[in-house]
Amino acid sequence: MNRIPISKPIIGDEEKAAVMAVLDSGMLVQGGRVHALEDLFAQLIGVRHAVAVSSGTAALQLALQAHGIGPGDEVITSPFSFVATANSIISVGATPVFADVDEETFNLDPTRVEELIGPKTKALMPVHLYGQPCDMDRLTGLASSHGLAIIEDSAQAVGARFGGRAVGSFGTGTFSLYATKNLISAEGGVLTTDDDAVADRVRLLRNHGMRERYSYESLGLNYRMTDVHAAIAVAQFDRLHELTLTRQANAKRLSAGITAVQVPAVSPNRDHVWHQYTIRVGKRDRDECVRKLNETGVGTGIFYPQALSDIPHVRAATKGTINVPIAESLAKEVISLPVHPSLSDDDLAQIIDAVNRL
Ligand SMILES: *Cc1c(COP(=O)(O)O)cnc(C)c1O
């Protein structure tokens, strides 16, 4: 039987040669490859600064710290995301406040966000889930009228655009280069911003608060990226656009063929980069659906099996009542299907056939 994995890292000869070149150079950390990656990112996102760090989680945490967010502050975010989104907020001592998501796009609902803005709110942290941009018109409108920072969790959305403008450029953006993401370095993250002070602060914080050798301006830790990792992402950068086009074509094909369940909705004005292609099984038994798909060789993923506010340590860090019924029902109903660029025509036909037999 043809087994189709839910994701597949693309590592070709270029990536291998780039890693070997770094190893031969002896310049292993925060050298030429890291700078090259930062330049490529700044260009792609259309911002003045890109700062490479050790992971997407580190990028989120440093973004919050650079914006001066800490104990007593509230950050409004999505309850339907990877745990790193909430953990970053908790890690700086701030309080995550969960606004429910939109039924169609599974992204933060700006109307719910607005209801939760209060005197302690310091930032909005939209998550461009599965590679689809949030409603950045309304969210940036809310942020500017209430004087809030925007920290975009763009981990899943490298290259995605809202109204022609790249996500990660609407405030401070964070990206992940983890092994399953659309652009990879194995582990790694990048922070993007037009704000000189935020970029400067993050550069200090990632390297022991050190501006010049052994001169420490502040507390800082080690969140540096290695050149070994940066080299992988740099080698892949040239192909990112083509890989994204393939993801988009795969998603189009799946949506044209799948009739048995609800296929993903794409809102107008968005360039979705299809990190995940996620169906909603409604009243069907999800475990049974997953079992049937896996039996026919179709790999699946559940992103995510619970609302963040239902994770005990996250719940303990929240305040008051939490009202996120849409996120809670999505957590029971979603299944992600393979959409990665390595799928063949036959793979796509096999996925469509398996889903239509559910
Ligand atoms: C992957 C991911 C992160 C964390 O990135 P890491 O590089 O794994 O630390 C954060 N938020 C979202 C939405 C993610 O998908």
mmCIF file of C-alpha atoms and ligand atoms in Angstrom:
data_model
loop_
_atom_site.group_PDB
_atom_site.id
_atom_site.type_symbol
_atom_site.label_atom_id
_atom_site.label_comp_id
_atom_site.label_asym_id
_atom_site.label_seq_id
_atom_site.Cartn_x
_atom_site.Cartn_y
_atom_site.Cartn_z
ATOM 1 C CA MET A 1 0.000 0.000 0.000
ATOM 2 C CA ASN A 2 1.171 3.550 -0.766
ATOM 3 C CA ARG A 3 1.745 5.303 2.574
ATOM 4 C CA ILE A 4 1.497 9.099 2.457
ATOM 5 C CA PRO A 5 3.039 10.912 5.447
ATOM 6 C CA ILE A 6 1.357 14.042 6.877
ATOM 7 C CA SER A 7 4.587 15.990 6.394
ATOM 8 C CA LYS A 8 7.932 15.390 4.771
ATOM 9 C CA PRO A 9 11.031 17.548 5.260
ATOM 10 C CA ILE A 10 12.660 18.451 1.965
ATOM 11 C CA ILE A 11 16.402 17.944 2.250
ATOM 12 C CA GLY A 12 18.182 17.815 -1.089
ATOM 13 C CA ASP A 13 21.772 18.010 -2.303
ATOM 14 C CA GLU A 14 21.855 21.799 -1.902
ATOM 15 C CA GLU A 15 21.010 21.625 1.800
ATOM 16 C CA LYS A 16 23.578 18.875 2.364
ATOM 17 C CA ALA A 17 26.318 20.776 0.524
ATOM 18 C CA ALA A 18 25.489 23.972 2.441
ATOM 19 C CA VAL A 19 25.806 22.196 5.793
ATOM 20 C CA MET A 20 29.121 20.623 4.791
ATOM 21 C CA ALA A 21 30.443 24.017 3.706
ATOM 22 C CA VAL A 22 29.651 25.449 7.150
ATOM 23 C CA LEU A 23 31.333 22.540 8.900
ATOM 24 C CA ASP A 24 34.417 22.999 6.707
ATOM 25 C CA SER A 25 34.493 26.756 7.359
ATOM 26 C CA GLY A 26 34.829 26.439 11.130
ATOM 27 C CA MET A 27 32.443 29.431 11.548
ATOM 28 C CA LEU A 28 29.633 27.567 13.263
ATOM 29 C CA VAL A 29 27.466 30.092 15.104
ATOM 30 C CA GLN A 30 25.935 33.462 14.186
ATOM 31 C CA GLY A 31 28.214 33.898 11.185
ATOM 32 C CA GLY A 32 27.718 34.456 7.480
ATOM 33 C CA ARG A 33 24.867 31.974 6.968
ATOM 34 C CA VAL A 34 22.851 33.445 9.826
ATOM 35 C CA HIS A 35 23.319 36.947 8.389
ATOM 36 C CA ALA A 36 22.368 35.709 4.925
ATOM 37 C CA LEU A 37 19.187 34.167 6.338
ATOM 38 C CA GLU A 38 18.325 37.405 8.151
ATOM 39 C CA ASP A 39 18.762 39.406 4.936
ATOM 40 C CA LEU A 40 16.583 36.993 2.956
ATOM 41 C CA PHE A 41 13.854 37.122 5.607
ATOM 42 C CA ALA A 42 13.861 40.913 5.874
ATOM 43 C CA GLN A 43 13.479 41.098 2.088
ATOM 44 C CA LEU A 44 10.733 38.474 1.890
ATOM 45 C CA ILE A 45 8.657 40.022 4.675
ATOM 46 C CA GLY A 46 9.396 43.590 3.586
ATOM 47 C CA VAL A 47 10.719 44.859 6.922
ATOM 48 C CA ARG A 48 13.908 46.572 8.051
ATOM 49 C CA HIS A 49 15.006 43.901 10.534
ATOM 50 C CA ALA A 50 15.020 40.124 10.751
ATOM 51 C CA VAL A 51 16.710 38.531 13.765
ATOM 52 C CA ALA A 52 17.467 34.804 13.722
ATOM 53 C CA VAL A 53 17.065 32.884 16.980
ATOM 54 C CA SER A 54 17.097 29.299 18.173
ATOM 55 C CA SER A 55 13.375 28.485 17.733
ATOM 56 C CA GLY A 56 9.963 29.892 16.961
ATOM 57 C CA THR A 57 9.155 29.674 20.662
ATOM 58 C CA ALA A 58 12.245 31.758 21.492
ATOM 59 C CA ALA A 59 11.160 34.324 18.889
ATOM 60 C CA LEU A 60 7.732 34.661 20.554
ATOM 61 C CA GLN A 61 9.227 34.951 24.020
ATOM 62 C CA LEU A 62 11.829 37.532 22.945
ATOM 63 C CA ALA A 63 9.193 39.531 21.043
ATOM 64 C CA LEU A 64 7.136 39.830 24.233
ATOM 65 C CA GLN A 65 10.203 40.791 26.281
ATOM 66 C CA ALA A 66 11.341 43.331 23.695
ATOM 67 C CA HIS A 67 7.902 44.972 23.885
ATOM 68 C CA GLY A 68 8.302 45.193 27.665
ATOM 69 C CA ILE A 69 5.454 42.777 28.386
ATOM 70 C CA GLY A 70 5.589 41.079 31.777
ATOM 71 C CA PRO A 71 3.746 40.452 35.057
ATOM 72 C CA GLY A 72 0.390 42.249 35.318
ATOM 73 C CA ASP A 73 0.046 42.577 31.539
ATOM 74 C CA GLU A 74 -2.519 40.760 29.414
ATOM 75 C CA VAL A 75 -2.013 39.463 25.887
ATOM 76 C CA ILE A 76 -5.062 38.523 23.812
ATOM 77 C CA THR A 77 -4.481 35.475 21.649
ATOM 78 C CA SER A 78 -6.083 32.479 19.981
ATOM 79 C CA PRO A 79 -7.152 29.430 21.982
ATOM 80 C CA PHE A 80 -6.762 27.307 18.847
ATOM 81 C CA SER A 81 -3.004 27.063 18.327
ATOM 82 C CA PHE A 82 0.132 25.194 19.308
ATOM 83 C CA VAL A 83 0.949 25.370 23.032
ATOM 84 C CA ALA A 84 4.046 27.534 22.348
ATOM 85 C CA THR A 85 1.753 30.508 21.708
ATOM 86 C CA ALA A 86 0.399 30.406 25.268
ATOM 87 C CA ASN A 87 3.670 29.251 26.833
ATOM 88 C CA SER A 88 5.549 32.282 25.529
ATOM 89 C CA ILE A 89 3.055 34.602 27.230
ATOM 90 C CA ILE A 90 3.146 32.640 30.486
ATOM 91 C CA SER A 91 6.959 32.479 30.392
ATOM 92 C CA VAL A 92 7.299 36.271 30.666
ATOM 93 C CA GLY A 93 4.851 36.376 33.576
ATOM 94 C CA ALA A 94 1.992 37.885 31.558
ATOM 95 C CA THR A 95 -1.574 36.548 31.391
ATOM 96 C CA PRO A 96 -2.950 34.934 28.228
ATOM 97 C CA VAL A 97 -6.508 36.035 27.433
ATOM 98 C CA PHE A 98 -8.284 33.813 24.922
ATOM 99 C CA ALA A 99 -10.658 35.260 22.340
ATOM 100 C CA ASP A 100 -12.644 32.693 20.404
ATOM 101 C CA VAL A 101 -11.910 31.972 16.759
ATOM 102 C CA ASP A 102 -13.946 32.454 13.608
ATOM 103 C CA GLU A 103 -16.065 29.462 12.595
ATOM 104 C CA GLU A 104 -14.914 29.632 8.950
ATOM 105 C CA THR A 105 -11.183 30.379 9.116
ATOM 106 C CA PHE A 106 -10.369 29.051 12.621
ATOM 107 C CA ASN A 107 -8.429 32.310 13.155
ATOM 108 C CA LEU A 108 -8.947 34.938 15.902
ATOM 109 C CA ASP A 109 -12.340 36.648 15.612
ATOM 110 C CA PRO A 110 -11.706 40.421 15.856
ATOM 111 C CA THR A 111 -15.172 41.006 17.367
ATOM 112 C CA ARG A 112 -14.352 38.663 20.271
ATOM 113 C CA VAL A 113 -10.918 40.310 20.606
ATOM 114 C CA GLU A 114 -12.463 43.764 20.919
ATOM 115 C CA GLU A 115 -14.770 42.616 23.737
ATOM 116 C CA LEU A 116 -11.764 41.461 25.774
ATOM 117 C CA ILE A 117 -9.587 44.572 25.504
ATOM 118 C CA GLY A 118 -9.207 46.129 28.948
ATOM 119 C CA PRO A 119 -6.873 48.388 30.929
ATOM 120 C CA LYS A 120 -4.269 45.624 31.348
ATOM 121 C CA THR A 121 -4.177 44.579 27.697
ATOM 122 C CA LYS A 122 -0.735 45.292 26.212
ATOM 123 C CA ALA A 123 -0.633 43.242 23.031
ATOM 124 C CA LEU A 124 -2.591 41.173 20.536
ATOM 125 C CA MET A 125 -1.014 37.914 19.417
ATOM 126 C CA PRO A 126 -2.832 36.675 16.310
ATOM 127 C CA VAL A 127 -1.843 33.236 15.002
ATOM 128 C CA HIS A 128 -1.960 32.755 11.221
ATOM 129 C CA LEU A 129 -3.195 29.216 11.630
ATOM 130 C CA TYR A 130 -2.336 26.577 9.009
ATOM 131 C CA GLY A 131 -0.810 29.353 6.857
ATOM 132 C CA GLN A 132 -3.926 31.529 6.449
ATOM 133 C CA PRO A 133 -3.537 35.204 7.468
ATOM 134 C CA CYS A 134 -5.839 36.583 10.170
ATOM 135 C CA ASP A 135 -8.020 39.634 9.495
ATOM 136 C CA MET A 136 -5.142 42.093 9.843
ATOM 137 C CA ASP A 137 -7.248 45.104 8.791
ATOM 138 C CA ARG A 138 -9.458 44.802 11.837
ATOM 139 C CA LEU A 139 -6.731 43.646 14.219
ATOM 140 C CA THR A 140 -4.335 46.469 13.334
ATOM 141 C CA GLY A 141 -7.290 48.882 13.639
ATOM 142 C CA LEU A 142 -7.985 47.645 17.172
ATOM 143 C CA ALA A 143 -4.299 47.754 18.100
ATOM 144 C CA SER A 144 -3.845 51.322 16.972
ATOM 145 C CA SER A 145 -7.029 52.644 18.542
ATOM 146 C CA HIS A 146 -6.144 51.042 21.908
ATOM 147 C CA GLY A 147 -2.366 51.556 21.781
ATOM 148 C CA LEU A 148 -1.514 47.849 21.723
ATOM 149 C CA ALA A 149 1.473 46.011 20.272
ATOM 150 C CA ILE A 150 0.877 43.335 17.648
ATOM 151 C CA ILE A 151 2.976 40.190 17.848
ATOM 152 C CA GLU A 152 2.104 37.898 14.955
ATOM 153 C CA ASP A 153 2.678 34.196 15.536
ATOM 154 C CA SER A 154 3.530 33.496 11.897
ATOM 155 C CA ALA A 155 5.187 30.134 12.643
ATOM 156 C CA GLN A 156 2.989 28.371 10.082
ATOM 157 C CA ALA A 157 2.722 31.164 7.553
ATOM 158 C CA VAL A 158 6.044 32.100 5.952
ATOM 159 C CA GLY A 159 5.266 33.965 2.720
ATOM 160 C CA ALA A 160 1.520 34.325 3.426
ATOM 161 C CA ARG A 161 -0.010 37.699 2.576
ATOM 162 C CA PHE A 162 -2.979 39.753 3.672
ATOM 163 C CA GLY A 163 -4.001 42.405 1.148
ATOM 164 C CA GLY A 164 -0.710 41.807 -0.642
ATOM 165 C CA ARG A 165 1.345 42.502 2.487
ATOM 166 C CA ALA A 166 3.409 39.737 4.112
ATOM 167 C CA VAL A 167 2.413 38.458 7.532
ATOM 168 C CA GLY A 168 5.107 39.321 10.031
ATOM 169 C CA SER A 169 5.125 42.939 8.802
ATOM 170 C CA PHE A 170 2.003 44.189 10.606
ATOM 171 C CA GLY A 171 3.815 44.504 13.932
ATOM 172 C CA THR A 172 6.518 42.246 15.294
ATOM 173 C CA GLY A 173 6.451 38.903 13.470
ATOM 174 C CA THR A 174 7.753 35.541 14.594
ATOM 175 C CA PHE A 175 8.507 32.535 12.404
ATOM 176 C CA SER A 176 9.509 28.928 13.097
ATOM 177 C CA LEU A 177 11.936 26.898 10.990
ATOM 178 C CA TYR A 178 11.136 23.653 12.790
ATOM 179 C CA ALA A 179 11.465 20.471 10.736
ATOM 180 C CA THR A 180 7.784 20.217 9.710
ATOM 181 C CA LYS A 181 7.245 23.862 8.783
ATOM 182 C CA ASN A 182 7.088 25.260 5.212
ATOM 183 C CA LEU A 183 10.728 26.484 5.336
ATOM 184 C CA ILE A 184 13.046 24.533 7.597
ATOM 185 C CA SER A 185 16.374 24.655 9.379
ATOM 186 C CA ALA A 186 15.559 21.656 11.689
ATOM 187 C CA GLU A 187 15.245 23.971 14.721
ATOM 188 C CA GLY A 188 15.223 27.726 14.398
ATOM 189 C CA GLY A 189 13.176 30.892 14.483
ATOM 190 C CA VAL A 190 13.184 34.398 13.030
ATOM 191 C CA LEU A 191 11.742 37.635 14.380
ATOM 192 C CA THR A 192 10.798 40.409 11.941
ATOM 193 C CA THR A 193 10.119 44.067 12.683
ATOM 194 C CA ASP A 194 10.385 47.632 11.395
ATOM 195 C CA ASP A 195 10.961 48.874 14.936
ATOM 196 C CA ASP A 196 14.683 49.611 15.454
ATOM 197 C CA ALA A 197 14.407 49.464 19.254
ATOM 198 C CA VAL A 198 12.647 46.070 19.251
ATOM 199 C CA ALA A 199 15.241 44.599 16.876
ATOM 200 C CA ASP A 200 18.110 45.983 18.943
ATOM 201 C CA ARG A 201 16.626 44.617 22.156
ATOM 202 C CA VAL A 202 16.123 41.136 20.667
ATOM 203 C CA ARG A 203 19.696 41.067 19.337
ATOM 204 C CA LEU A 204 20.903 41.790 22.888
ATOM 205 C CA LEU A 205 18.555 39.360 24.593
ATOM 206 C CA ARG A 206 19.532 36.468 22.310
ATOM 207 C CA ASN A 207 23.195 36.817 23.262
ATOM 208 C CA HIS A 208 23.559 37.401 27.035
ATOM 209 C CA GLY A 209 22.645 41.079 26.833
ATOM 210 C CA MET A 210 26.080 41.637 25.339
ATOM 211 C CA ARG A 211 26.657 44.514 22.912
ATOM 212 C CA GLU A 212 30.396 44.314 22.692
ATOM 213 C CA ARG A 213 32.497 41.427 23.882
ATOM 214 C CA TYR A 214 32.103 41.087 27.665
ATOM 215 C CA SER A 215 30.191 44.343 27.985
ATOM 216 C CA TYR A 216 26.713 43.494 29.289
ATOM 217 C CA GLU A 217 23.853 45.940 28.921
ATOM 218 C CA SER A 218 21.175 43.769 30.468
ATOM 219 C CA LEU A 219 20.194 40.290 31.435
ATOM 220 C CA GLY A 220 20.131 38.001 28.430
ATOM 221 C CA LEU A 221 20.459 34.316 27.719
ATOM 222 C CA ASN A 222 21.573 32.258 24.748
ATOM 223 C CA TYR A 223 19.001 32.060 21.955
ATOM 224 C CA ARG A 224 21.464 32.082 19.051
ATOM 225 C CA MET A 225 20.980 30.217 15.813
ATOM 226 C CA THR A 226 23.827 28.096 14.465
ATOM 227 C CA ASP A 227 25.201 28.519 10.951
ATOM 228 C CA VAL A 228 24.679 24.808 10.429
ATOM 229 C CA HIS A 229 20.943 25.387 10.799
ATOM 230 C CA ALA A 230 20.844 28.694 8.938
ATOM 231 C CA ALA A 231 22.603 27.097 5.962
ATOM 232 C CA ILE A 232 19.745 24.615 5.512
ATOM 233 C CA ALA A 233 17.121 27.371 5.398
ATOM 234 C CA VAL A 234 19.224 29.592 3.121
ATOM 235 C CA ALA A 235 19.681 26.700 0.694
ATOM 236 C CA GLN A 236 15.910 26.220 0.653
ATOM 237 C CA PHE A 237 14.975 29.880 0.290
ATOM 238 C CA ASP A 238 15.289 29.998 -3.515
ATOM 239 C CA ARG A 239 12.717 27.242 -3.808
ATOM 240 C CA LEU A 240 10.274 28.567 -1.197
ATOM 241 C CA HIS A 241 8.054 30.324 -3.729
ATOM 242 C CA GLU A 242 7.854 27.249 -5.949
ATOM 243 C CA LEU A 243 7.191 24.982 -2.937
ATOM 244 C CA THR A 244 4.389 27.308 -1.830
ATOM 245 C CA LEU A 245 2.835 27.272 -5.305
ATOM 246 C CA THR A 246 2.854 23.466 -5.156
ATOM 247 C CA ARG A 247 1.141 23.514 -1.751
ATOM 248 C CA GLN A 248 -1.489 25.896 -3.168
ATOM 249 C CA ALA A 249 -2.070 23.679 -6.207
ATOM 250 C CA ASN A 250 -2.356 20.595 -3.963
ATOM 251 C CA ALA A 251 -4.910 22.344 -1.741
ATOM 252 C CA LYS A 252 -6.925 23.413 -4.775
ATOM 253 C CA ARG A 253 -6.977 19.854 -6.078
ATOM 254 C CA LEU A 254 -8.054 18.460 -2.674
ATOM 255 C CA SER A 255 -10.864 21.017 -2.310
ATOM 256 C CA ALA A 256 -12.126 20.316 -5.830
ATOM 257 C CA GLY A 257 -12.221 16.564 -5.178
ATOM 258 C CA ILE A 258 -13.420 16.263 -1.580
ATOM 259 C CA THR A 259 -17.210 16.205 -1.316
ATOM 260 C CA ALA A 260 -17.884 14.146 1.812
ATOM 261 C CA VAL A 261 -16.757 16.649 4.458
ATOM 262 C CA GLN A 262 -16.280 20.377 5.005
ATOM 263 C CA VAL A 263 -13.133 21.589 3.210
ATOM 264 C CA PRO A 264 -11.096 24.598 4.434
ATOM 265 C CA ALA A 265 -12.452 28.088 3.733
ATOM 266 C CA VAL A 266 -10.133 30.808 2.473
ATOM 267 C CA SER A 267 -11.215 34.381 3.158
ATOM 268 C CA PRO A 268 -10.870 37.055 0.471
ATOM 269 C CA ASN A 269 -7.703 39.111 0.255
ATOM 270 C CA ARG A 270 -5.464 36.311 1.565
ATOM 271 C CA ASP A 271 -2.569 34.372 0.079
ATOM 272 C CA HIS A 272 -2.813 31.167 2.094
ATOM 273 C CA VAL A 273 0.438 29.126 2.174
ATOM 274 C CA TRP A 274 -1.167 25.838 3.256
ATOM 275 C CA HIS A 275 1.076 24.702 6.076
ATOM 276 C CA GLN A 276 -1.833 22.377 6.856
ATOM 277 C CA TYR A 277 -4.950 21.369 4.937
ATOM 278 C CA THR A 278 -7.594 20.753 7.562
ATOM 279 C CA ILE A 279 -11.051 19.242 7.189
ATOM 280 C CA ARG A 280 -13.830 19.292 9.747
ATOM 281 C CA VAL A 281 -15.654 15.998 10.274
ATOM 282 C CA GLY A 282 -18.657 17.447 12.116
ATOM 283 C CA LYS A 283 -20.709 14.865 13.949
ATOM 284 C CA ARG A 284 -18.748 11.880 12.651
ATOM 285 C CA ASP A 285 -16.559 9.996 15.133
ATOM 286 C CA ARG A 286 -13.138 11.562 14.534
ATOM 287 C CA ASP A 287 -11.092 8.646 15.908
ATOM 288 C CA GLU A 288 -12.925 6.350 13.522
ATOM 289 C CA CYS A 289 -12.239 8.713 10.588
ATOM 290 C CA VAL A 290 -8.527 8.859 11.475
ATOM 291 C CA ARG A 291 -8.391 5.064 11.733
ATOM 292 C CA LYS A 292 -10.038 4.629 8.315
ATOM 293 C CA LEU A 293 -7.749 7.175 6.638
ATOM 294 C CA ASN A 294 -4.628 5.638 8.164
ATOM 295 C CA GLU A 295 -5.797 2.156 7.103
ATOM 296 C CA THR A 296 -5.820 3.280 3.476
ATOM 297 C CA GLY A 297 -2.318 4.764 3.809
ATOM 298 C CA VAL A 298 -3.319 8.407 4.288
ATOM 299 C CA GLY A 299 -1.310 10.039 7.085
ATOM 300 C CA THR A 300 -3.199 12.484 9.313
ATOM 301 C CA GLY A 301 -2.510 15.024 12.035
ATOM 302 C CA ILE A 302 -4.715 16.569 14.702
ATOM 303 C CA PHE A 303 -3.823 20.256 15.058
ATOM 304 C CA TYR A 304 -4.900 20.678 17.797
ATOM 305 C CA PRO A 305 -6.685 18.121 19.987
ATOM 306 C CA GLN A 306 -7.613 20.595 22.717
ATOM 307 C CA ALA A 307 -8.225 24.307 23.119
ATOM 308 C CA LEU A 308 -5.180 25.892 24.784
ATOM 309 C CA SER A 309 -7.415 26.983 27.661
ATOM 310 C CA ASP A 310 -8.128 23.295 28.383
ATOM 311 C CA ILE A 311 -4.455 22.503 29.027
ATOM 312 C CA PRO A 312 -4.068 22.497 32.825
ATOM 313 C CA HIS A 313 -0.969 24.704 33.205
ATOM 314 C CA VAL A 314 -2.375 27.195 30.700
ATOM 315 C CA ARG A 315 -5.770 27.275 32.399
ATOM 316 C CA ALA A 316 -3.993 27.907 35.714
ATOM 317 C CA ALA A 317 -2.316 30.987 34.189
ATOM 318 C CA THR A 318 -5.594 32.518 32.952
ATOM 319 C CA LYS A 319 -8.057 34.698 34.819
ATOM 320 C CA GLY A 320 -11.842 34.674 35.040
ATOM 321 C CA THR A 321 -14.192 32.735 32.827
ATOM 322 C CA ILE A 322 -13.156 31.525 29.413
ATOM 323 C CA ASN A 323 -15.685 31.490 26.611
ATOM 324 C CA VAL A 324 -14.281 29.744 23.535
ATOM 325 C CA PRO A 325 -16.949 27.274 22.337
ATOM 326 C CA ILE A 326 -15.853 27.354 18.695
ATOM 327 C CA ALA A 327 -12.233 26.483 19.540
ATOM 328 C CA GLU A 328 -13.479 23.707 21.816
ATOM 329 C CA SER A 329 -15.624 22.139 19.113
ATOM 330 C CA LEU A 330 -12.922 22.479 16.435
ATOM 331 C CA ALA A 331 -10.513 20.652 18.732
ATOM 332 C CA LYS A 332 -12.874 17.653 18.582
ATOM 333 C CA GLU A 333 -13.601 17.826 14.833
ATOM 334 C CA VAL A 334 -10.483 18.714 12.837
ATOM 335 C CA ILE A 335 -8.235 16.386 10.870
ATOM 336 C CA SER A 336 -5.294 17.608 8.813
ATOM 337 C CA LEU A 337 -4.451 15.815 5.574
ATOM 338 C CA PRO A 338 -1.171 15.734 3.638
ATOM 339 C CA VAL A 339 -0.743 18.843 1.428
ATOM 340 C CA HIS A 340 3.079 19.056 1.320
ATOM 341 C CA PRO A 341 4.984 19.645 -1.927
ATOM 342 C CA SER A 342 6.213 16.034 -2.226
ATOM 343 C CA LEU A 343 2.738 14.652 -3.030
ATOM 344 C CA SER A 344 2.294 13.018 -6.426
ATOM 345 C CA ASP A 345 -0.866 13.099 -8.557
ATOM 346 C CA ASP A 346 -1.614 9.571 -7.428
ATOM 347 C CA ASP A 347 -1.151 10.539 -3.773
ATOM 348 C CA LEU A 348 -3.686 13.358 -4.173
ATOM 349 C CA ALA A 349 -6.192 11.036 -5.866
ATOM 350 C CA GLN A 350 -5.687 8.491 -3.071
ATOM 351 C CA ILE A 351 -6.318 11.133 -0.364
ATOM 352 C CA ILE A 352 -9.480 12.399 -2.083
ATOM 353 C CA ASP A 353 -10.806 8.884 -2.542
ATOM 354 C CA ALA A 354 -10.124 7.944 1.094
ATOM 355 C CA VAL A 355 -11.846 11.085 2.433
ATOM 356 C CA ASN A 356 -14.885 10.618 0.183
ATOM 357 C CA ARG A 357 -15.317 7.106 1.572
ATOM 358 C CA LEU A 358 -15.549 8.319 5.168
HETATM 359 C C1 LIG B 1 5.692 25.514 15.439
HETATM 360 C C2 LIG B 1 4.912 26.576 16.120
HETATM 361 C C3 LIG B 1 5.471 27.365 17.157
HETATM 362 C C4 LIG B 1 6.787 27.069 17.800
HETATM 363 O O1 LIG B 1 7.877 27.005 16.966
HETATM 364 P P1 LIG B 1 9.157 26.132 17.400
HETATM 365 O O2 LIG B 1 10.174 26.497 16.349
HETATM 366 O O3 LIG B 1 8.767 24.704 17.359
HETATM 367 O O4 LIG B 1 9.583 26.571 18.757
HETATM 368 C C5 LIG B 1 4.702 28.398 17.668
HETATM 369 N N1 LIG B 1 3.458 28.643 17.238
HETATM 370 C C6 LIG B 1 2.887 27.913 16.268
HETATM 371 C C7 LIG B 1 1.509 28.256 15.821
HETATM 372 C C8 LIG B 1 3.589 26.840 15.693
HETATM 373 O O5 LIG B 1 2.992 26.100 14.749
#
